[in-house]
XYZ file of C-alpha atoms in Angstrom:
196
model
C 5.727 -9.483 -20.721
C 8.388 -7.029 -21.900
C 5.831 -5.251 -24.042
C 3.404 -4.958 -21.166
C 5.742 -3.650 -18.515
C 7.327 -0.231 -18.298
C 11.129 -0.641 -18.353
C 11.423 1.416 -15.080
C 9.028 -0.841 -13.193
C 11.806 -2.916 -11.710
C 9.627 -4.686 -9.207
C 7.170 -6.102 -11.732
C 9.919 -7.066 -14.106
C 11.743 -8.895 -11.324
C 8.502 -10.690 -10.314
C 7.793 -11.732 -13.891
C 11.323 -13.135 -14.209
C 10.897 -14.929 -10.890
C 7.697 -16.571 -12.042
C 9.386 -17.750 -15.225
C 12.393 -19.064 -13.324
C 10.279 -20.950 -10.769
C 7.692 -22.425 -13.223
C 9.591 -22.639 -16.463
C 6.616 -21.011 -18.160
C 6.608 -17.428 -19.363
C 4.647 -15.176 -17.031
C 2.616 -13.845 -19.935
C 1.379 -17.353 -20.846
C 0.300 -18.036 -17.247
C -1.695 -14.774 -17.262
C -3.342 -15.689 -20.584
C -4.344 -19.039 -19.134
C -5.823 -17.387 -16.059
C -7.783 -14.902 -18.162
C -9.105 -17.744 -20.338
C -10.541 -19.661 -17.336
C -14.311 -19.504 -16.706
C -14.871 -16.220 -14.850
C -11.598 -14.786 -15.998
C -11.262 -11.563 -17.950
C -9.158 -8.488 -18.684
C -8.056 -8.078 -15.092
C -6.992 -11.683 -14.616
C -8.342 -15.060 -13.581
C -11.584 -15.776 -11.776
C -12.150 -14.671 -8.171
C -10.279 -16.991 -5.767
C -13.039 -17.335 -3.226
C -16.691 -18.068 -4.014
C -19.521 -15.872 -2.641
C -17.256 -12.821 -2.305
C -18.822 -9.655 -0.937
C -17.030 -6.305 -1.296
C -17.624 -3.521 1.223
C -15.988 -0.098 0.843
C -16.226 2.550 3.546
C -15.891 5.968 1.829
C -14.910 9.257 3.373
C -14.332 12.722 1.913
C -10.678 13.375 1.353
C -10.336 16.232 3.822
C -11.688 14.101 6.688
C -9.574 11.156 5.545
C -6.402 13.243 5.396
C -7.051 14.535 8.974
C -7.643 10.971 10.262
C -4.484 9.718 8.567
C -2.403 12.564 10.001
C -3.751 11.792 13.456
C -2.968 8.110 12.965
C 0.674 9.018 12.118
C 0.811 11.307 15.182
C -0.501 8.421 17.345
C 2.104 6.071 15.914
C 4.843 8.619 16.721
C 3.487 8.998 20.293
C 3.521 5.246 20.678
C 7.262 5.050 19.960
C 7.652 4.794 16.176
C 10.920 6.742 16.139
C 12.568 4.508 18.713
C 11.379 1.423 16.817
C 12.788 2.785 13.584
C 16.161 3.634 15.232
C 16.430 0.115 16.648
C 15.409 -1.481 13.345
C 17.933 0.674 11.476
C 20.672 -0.199 13.984
C 20.008 -3.969 13.680
C 19.211 -4.335 9.986
C 20.200 -1.323 7.907
C 23.147 0.582 9.430
C 25.785 -1.742 8.046
C 24.156 -1.679 4.582
C 24.119 2.150 4.614
C 27.837 2.245 5.556
C 28.626 -0.066 2.651
C 26.326 1.960 0.373
C 24.143 -1.055 -0.448
C 20.870 -0.114 1.215
C 17.789 -1.061 -0.803
C 14.462 0.580 -0.288
C 12.802 -1.378 -3.138
C 12.596 -4.854 -1.580
C 11.173 -6.487 1.511
C 10.387 -4.577 4.706
C 12.535 -1.650 3.569
C 10.090 -0.643 0.949
C 7.282 -0.194 3.437
C 5.859 3.240 4.244
C 7.539 4.733 7.272
C 11.129 3.618 6.860
C 12.662 5.317 3.829
C 10.998 8.599 4.750
C 13.331 8.728 7.807
C 16.502 7.697 6.009
C 18.106 11.115 6.300
C 17.305 11.329 10.003
C 18.440 7.781 10.794
C 21.715 8.135 8.917
C 22.653 11.541 10.321
C 26.073 11.244 11.911
C 26.928 12.382 15.486
C 28.372 15.698 14.146
C 24.996 16.898 12.866
C 23.714 19.836 14.964
C 20.576 19.206 17.035
C 18.595 21.903 15.133
C 19.375 20.179 11.801
C 18.525 16.773 13.255
C 15.176 18.149 14.383
C 14.509 19.520 10.854
C 15.402 16.063 9.448
C 12.901 14.507 11.838
C 10.189 16.988 10.826
C 10.848 16.225 7.162
C 10.617 12.563 7.893
C 7.292 12.982 9.741
C 5.871 15.102 6.894
C 7.171 12.569 4.319
C 5.440 9.762 6.251
C 2.162 11.663 6.318
C 2.371 12.465 2.593
C 3.207 8.789 1.704
C 0.305 7.572 3.893
C -2.140 9.958 2.223
C -0.794 8.986 -1.217
C -1.290 5.283 -0.379
C -4.850 5.916 0.763
C -5.582 7.706 -2.507
C -4.134 4.797 -4.434
C -6.369 2.418 -2.548
C -9.381 4.601 -3.198
C -8.530 4.785 -6.870
C -8.189 0.997 -7.068
C -11.512 0.392 -5.349
C -13.281 2.900 -7.635
C -12.199 1.139 -10.748
C -15.329 -0.486 -12.157
C -15.184 -4.198 -12.026
C -15.919 -5.834 -15.348
C -19.308 -7.510 -15.626
C -17.729 -11.005 -15.489
C -16.258 -10.157 -12.093
C -19.608 -8.872 -10.818
C -21.280 -12.055 -12.012
C -18.955 -14.002 -9.575
C -19.450 -11.503 -6.778
C -22.977 -11.659 -5.395
C -22.718 -8.409 -3.475
C -20.677 -5.242 -3.398
C -21.627 -2.266 -1.304
C -20.284 1.236 -0.532
C -21.353 3.619 2.131
C -20.120 6.819 3.698
C -18.466 6.715 7.084
C -21.328 8.718 8.560
C -23.737 5.751 8.076
C -24.020 3.401 11.030
C -25.308 -0.150 10.733
C -26.093 -2.609 13.483
C -24.418 -6.021 13.276
C -26.695 -8.242 11.156
C -28.744 -5.340 9.777
C -29.409 -5.518 6.082
C -27.652 -2.468 4.711
C -28.155 -3.261 1.077
C -31.193 -0.991 0.790
C -29.062 2.048 1.685
C -25.969 1.114 -0.252
C -25.410 0.969 -3.941
C -24.013 -2.053 -5.659
C -21.048 -1.397 -7.930
C -21.122 2.404 -7.584
C -18.198 4.620 -6.811
């Protein structure tokens, strides 16, 4: 696995070592075995569930960015900052004081927490104007991270599946968000299989 993983990809290296420790088998050998199974291929083993159908709802990026920003604004209106403050107080404040906070593992790596680190750790002596700027930077950071994650998801979905994966997947459809389908309506005539 060492030859396959970038030395800075700590999360994947740690996972590979964990797999080896738990199974006693090198992670690379397990992956080779999965790829060699019927239906396996370059991306890994066969699909886990039979009769898989993939649907992908596409949107142009400008509309998607606006919707994502509104979603973040709605989360803020619903009390995200208070929730973050409470979570920080209960689970992270002591780690920060001891300089052992870790934004690479568990819940702390999720979008929406590390973006507000500066704001959440600002001491009582920080002027209110500076605290407001920290909050604004956190909000903008959250919006950027959310948009970046959406782009990553879009990129992943657009990757063409190898033919062996399509042979296991009887249907895959994409459509724009402006198309409306009734429940039970056959949408396959207006969607394209395997296109991006």
